[in-house]
Short mmCIF file of C-alpha atoms in Angstrom, two decimals:
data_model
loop_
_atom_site.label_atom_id
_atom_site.label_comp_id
_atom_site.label_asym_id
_atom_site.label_seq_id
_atom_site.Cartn_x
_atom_site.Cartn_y
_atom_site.Cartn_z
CA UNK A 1 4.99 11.43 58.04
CA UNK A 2 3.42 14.34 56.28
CA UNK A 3 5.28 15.47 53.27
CA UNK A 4 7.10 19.04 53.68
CA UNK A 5 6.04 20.62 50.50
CA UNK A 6 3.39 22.84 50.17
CA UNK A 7 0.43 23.35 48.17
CA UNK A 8 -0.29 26.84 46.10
CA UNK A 9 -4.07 27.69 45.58
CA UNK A 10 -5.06 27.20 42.09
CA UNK A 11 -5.49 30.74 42.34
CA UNK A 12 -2.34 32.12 43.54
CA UNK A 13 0.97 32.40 41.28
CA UNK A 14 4.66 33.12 41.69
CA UNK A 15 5.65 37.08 41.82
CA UNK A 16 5.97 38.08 38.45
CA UNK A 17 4.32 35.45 36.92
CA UNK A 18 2.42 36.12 33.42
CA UNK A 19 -1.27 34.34 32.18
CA UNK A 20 -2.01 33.78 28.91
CA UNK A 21 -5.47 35.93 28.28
CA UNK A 22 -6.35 35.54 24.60
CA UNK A 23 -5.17 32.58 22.67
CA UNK A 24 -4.60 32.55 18.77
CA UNK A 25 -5.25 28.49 17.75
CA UNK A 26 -4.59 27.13 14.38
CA UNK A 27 -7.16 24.84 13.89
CA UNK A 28 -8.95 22.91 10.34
CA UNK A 29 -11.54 24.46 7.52
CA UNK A 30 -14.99 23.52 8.84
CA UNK A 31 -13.99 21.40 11.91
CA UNK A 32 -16.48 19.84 13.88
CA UNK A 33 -17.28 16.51 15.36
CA UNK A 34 -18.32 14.55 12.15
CA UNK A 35 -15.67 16.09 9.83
CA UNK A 36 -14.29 13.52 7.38
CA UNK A 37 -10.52 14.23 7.86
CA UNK A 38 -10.15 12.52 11.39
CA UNK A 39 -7.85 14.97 13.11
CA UNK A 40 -10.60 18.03 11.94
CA UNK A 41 -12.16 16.20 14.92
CA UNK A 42 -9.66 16.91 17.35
CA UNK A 43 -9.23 20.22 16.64
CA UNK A 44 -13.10 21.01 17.23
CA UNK A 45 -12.45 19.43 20.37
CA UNK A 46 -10.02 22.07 21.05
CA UNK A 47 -11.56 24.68 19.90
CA UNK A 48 -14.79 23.62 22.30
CA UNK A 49 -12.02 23.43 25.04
CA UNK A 50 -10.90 26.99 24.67
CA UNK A 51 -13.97 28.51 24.85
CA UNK A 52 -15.06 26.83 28.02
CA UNK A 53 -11.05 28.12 29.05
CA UNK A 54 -12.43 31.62 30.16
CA UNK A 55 -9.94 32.63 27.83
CA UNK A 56 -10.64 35.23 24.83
CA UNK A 57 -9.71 33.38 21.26
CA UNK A 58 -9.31 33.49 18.01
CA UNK A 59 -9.60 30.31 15.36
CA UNK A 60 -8.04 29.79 12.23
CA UNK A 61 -9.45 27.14 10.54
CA UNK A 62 -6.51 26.65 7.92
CA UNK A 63 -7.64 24.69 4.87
CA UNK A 64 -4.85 21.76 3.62
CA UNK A 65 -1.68 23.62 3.18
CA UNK A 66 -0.59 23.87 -0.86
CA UNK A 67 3.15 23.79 0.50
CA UNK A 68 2.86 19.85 0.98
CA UNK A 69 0.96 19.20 -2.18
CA UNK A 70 4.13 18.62 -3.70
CA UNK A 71 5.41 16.21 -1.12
CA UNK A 72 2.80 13.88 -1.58
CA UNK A 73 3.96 13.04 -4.92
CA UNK A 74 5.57 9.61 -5.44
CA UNK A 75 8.73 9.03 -6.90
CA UNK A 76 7.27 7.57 -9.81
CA UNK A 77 5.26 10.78 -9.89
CA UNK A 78 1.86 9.50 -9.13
CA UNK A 79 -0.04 11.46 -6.34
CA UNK A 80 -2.23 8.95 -5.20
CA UNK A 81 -5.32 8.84 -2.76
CA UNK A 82 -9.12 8.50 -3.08
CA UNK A 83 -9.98 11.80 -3.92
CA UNK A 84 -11.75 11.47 -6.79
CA UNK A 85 -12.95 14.55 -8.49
CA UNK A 86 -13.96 16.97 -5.24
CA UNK A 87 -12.49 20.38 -4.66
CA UNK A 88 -9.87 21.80 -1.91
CA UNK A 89 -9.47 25.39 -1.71
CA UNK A 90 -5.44 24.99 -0.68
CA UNK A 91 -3.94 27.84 1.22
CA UNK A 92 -0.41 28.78 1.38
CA UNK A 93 1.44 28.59 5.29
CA UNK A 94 3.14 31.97 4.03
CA UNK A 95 -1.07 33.44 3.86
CA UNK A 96 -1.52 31.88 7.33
CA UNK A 97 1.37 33.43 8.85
CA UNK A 98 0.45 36.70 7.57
CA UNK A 99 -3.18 35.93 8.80
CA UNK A 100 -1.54 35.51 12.05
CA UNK A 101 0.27 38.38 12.59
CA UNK A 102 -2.12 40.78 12.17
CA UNK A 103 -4.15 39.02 14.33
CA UNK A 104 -1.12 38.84 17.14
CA UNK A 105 -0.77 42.66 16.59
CA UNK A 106 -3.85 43.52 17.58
CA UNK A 107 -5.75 40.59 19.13
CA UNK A 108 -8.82 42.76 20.23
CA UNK A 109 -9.98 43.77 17.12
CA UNK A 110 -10.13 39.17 16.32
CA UNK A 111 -11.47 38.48 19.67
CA UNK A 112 -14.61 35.39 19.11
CA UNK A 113 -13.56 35.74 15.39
CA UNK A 114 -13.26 32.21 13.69
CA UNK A 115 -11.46 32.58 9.99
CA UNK A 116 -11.59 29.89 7.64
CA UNK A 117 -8.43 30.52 5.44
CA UNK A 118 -8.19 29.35 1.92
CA UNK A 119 -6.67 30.19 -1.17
CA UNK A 120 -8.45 31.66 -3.72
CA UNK A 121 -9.31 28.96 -5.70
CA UNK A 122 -10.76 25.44 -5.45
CA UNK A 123 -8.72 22.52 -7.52
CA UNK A 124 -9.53 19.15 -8.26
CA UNK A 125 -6.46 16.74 -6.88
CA UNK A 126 -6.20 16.28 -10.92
CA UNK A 127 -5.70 20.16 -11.18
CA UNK A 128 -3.34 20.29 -8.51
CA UNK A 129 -0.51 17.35 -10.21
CA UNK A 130 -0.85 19.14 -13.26
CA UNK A 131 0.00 22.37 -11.94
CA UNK A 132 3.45 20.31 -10.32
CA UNK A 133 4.02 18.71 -13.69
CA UNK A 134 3.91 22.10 -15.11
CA UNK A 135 5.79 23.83 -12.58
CA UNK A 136 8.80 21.27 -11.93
CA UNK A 137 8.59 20.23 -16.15
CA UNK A 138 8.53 16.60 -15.73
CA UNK A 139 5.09 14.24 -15.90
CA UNK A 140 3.19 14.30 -12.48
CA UNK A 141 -0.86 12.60 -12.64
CA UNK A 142 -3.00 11.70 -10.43
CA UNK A 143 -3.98 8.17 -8.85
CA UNK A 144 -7.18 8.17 -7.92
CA UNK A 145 -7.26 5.10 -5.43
CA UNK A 146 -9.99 3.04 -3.85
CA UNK A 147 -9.99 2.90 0.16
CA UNK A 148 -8.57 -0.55 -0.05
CA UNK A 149 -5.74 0.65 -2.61
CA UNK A 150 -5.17 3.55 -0.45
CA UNK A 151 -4.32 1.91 3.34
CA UNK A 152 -2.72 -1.24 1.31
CA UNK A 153 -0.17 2.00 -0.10
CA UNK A 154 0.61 2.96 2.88
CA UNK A 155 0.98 0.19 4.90
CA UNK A 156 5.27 -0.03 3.84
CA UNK A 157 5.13 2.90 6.62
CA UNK A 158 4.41 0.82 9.41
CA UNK A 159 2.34 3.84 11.00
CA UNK A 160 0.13 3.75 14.11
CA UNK A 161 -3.51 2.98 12.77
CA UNK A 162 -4.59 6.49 13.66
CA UNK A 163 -2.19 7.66 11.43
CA UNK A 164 -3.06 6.00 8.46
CA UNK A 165 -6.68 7.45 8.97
CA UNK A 166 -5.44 10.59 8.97
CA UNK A 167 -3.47 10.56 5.86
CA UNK A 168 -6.25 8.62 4.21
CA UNK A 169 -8.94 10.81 5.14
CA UNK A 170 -6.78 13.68 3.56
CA UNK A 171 -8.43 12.58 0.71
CA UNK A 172 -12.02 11.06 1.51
CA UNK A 173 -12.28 14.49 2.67
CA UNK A 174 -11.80 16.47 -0.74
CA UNK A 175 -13.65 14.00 -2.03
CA UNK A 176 -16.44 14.46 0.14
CA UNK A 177 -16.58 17.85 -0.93
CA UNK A 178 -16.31 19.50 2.65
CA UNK A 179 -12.66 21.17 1.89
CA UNK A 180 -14.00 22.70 -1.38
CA UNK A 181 -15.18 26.64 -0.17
CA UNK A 182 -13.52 29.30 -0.76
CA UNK A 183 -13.16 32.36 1.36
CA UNK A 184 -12.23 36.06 1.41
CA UNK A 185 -11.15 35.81 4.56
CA UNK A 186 -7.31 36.22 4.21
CA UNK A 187 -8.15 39.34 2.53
CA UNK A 188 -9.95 40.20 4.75
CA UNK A 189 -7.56 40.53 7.38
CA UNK A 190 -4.57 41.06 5.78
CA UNK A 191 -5.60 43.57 2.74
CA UNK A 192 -4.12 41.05 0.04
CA UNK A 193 -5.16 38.34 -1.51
CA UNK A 194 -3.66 34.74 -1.06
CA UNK A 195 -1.44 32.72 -3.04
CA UNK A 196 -2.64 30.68 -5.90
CA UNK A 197 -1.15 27.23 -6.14
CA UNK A 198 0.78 28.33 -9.66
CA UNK A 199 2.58 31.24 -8.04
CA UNK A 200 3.22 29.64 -5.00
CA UNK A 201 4.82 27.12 -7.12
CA UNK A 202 6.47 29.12 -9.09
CA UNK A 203 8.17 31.13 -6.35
CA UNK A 204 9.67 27.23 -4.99
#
């Protein structure tokens, strides 16, 4: 027996119904397929995606947000992870937002536009637990751990292996040097400049 529900033409759509036209992605600072922070890859992947879509776009490629810096701190105030000395241009989520909007406000003006957002400075992971210790007044330093040391520390989490790459390659990739550039181009769009890592922590 033939089932009684019918089929709508890829190209036909409910009364009313609304298409997206231009999409606004978040994606990673310098994603591509060989990116050293594993899920950069995925989000080139998208980004190739979308513009095969037939869609308009715009990319933010958001460099490692300084709002989580803090977070990665142990309780025994270590930040740990093999970073050694390379260079991360953090960027605040407040700068993206803002980045954002004025994009959403007037999409034409961003259309093919790919912005690599970054704060306005480039800090070693060193830098960036001093600037905690400073800001929250109690001893924060920096671990800087061998591959081994670094999947053996976060094992306890029991995480999916994919994961652990990910969080690992958080810092293979400032060490690599990759996440070290820094741009104008929050300026650029929003007519200020971003955060630095001591006033965002000082407004926390």
């Amino acid at each position: 027996m033939r089932s009684s529900s019918t089929t709508r033409r890829a190209d036909e759509r409910p009364a009313g119904a609304q298409t997206s036209e231009h999409v606004v992605y978040t994606s990673f600072f310098g994603a591509s397929p060989d990116s050293t922070f594993t899920l950069a890859r995925d989000h080139f992947a998208t980004e190739e995606h979308l513009k095969a879509s037939g869609m308009t776009w715009t990319f933010l490629r958001d460099n490692f947000y300084m709002d989580v810096m803090p977070m990665f701190v142990g309780h025994d105030g270590v930040l740990r992870g093999p970073a050694g000395d390379g260079r991360v241009s953090v960027v605040s989520r407040a700068d993206v937002a803002a980045v954002a909007s004025s994009v959403l406000l007037a999409p034409d003006a961003h259309r093919g536009a790919t912005y690599d957002l970054t704060g306005p400075e480039s800090l070693t992971a060193t830098e960036i637990a001093a600037a905690i210790s400073h800001a929250r007044g109690t001893a924060v330093t920096f671990h800087d751990e061998s591959i081994e040391e670094a999947y053996e520390s976060r094992a306890k989490w029991g995480a999916p292996a994919w994961q652990n790459d990910a969080w690992v390659s958080t810092y293979t990739a400032i060490a690599s040097g990759e996440l070290s550039r820094v741009t104008g181009d929050v300026e650029r769009v929003t007519g200020r400049p971003p955060l630095t890592f001591a006033a965002y922590l000082a407004e926390e």
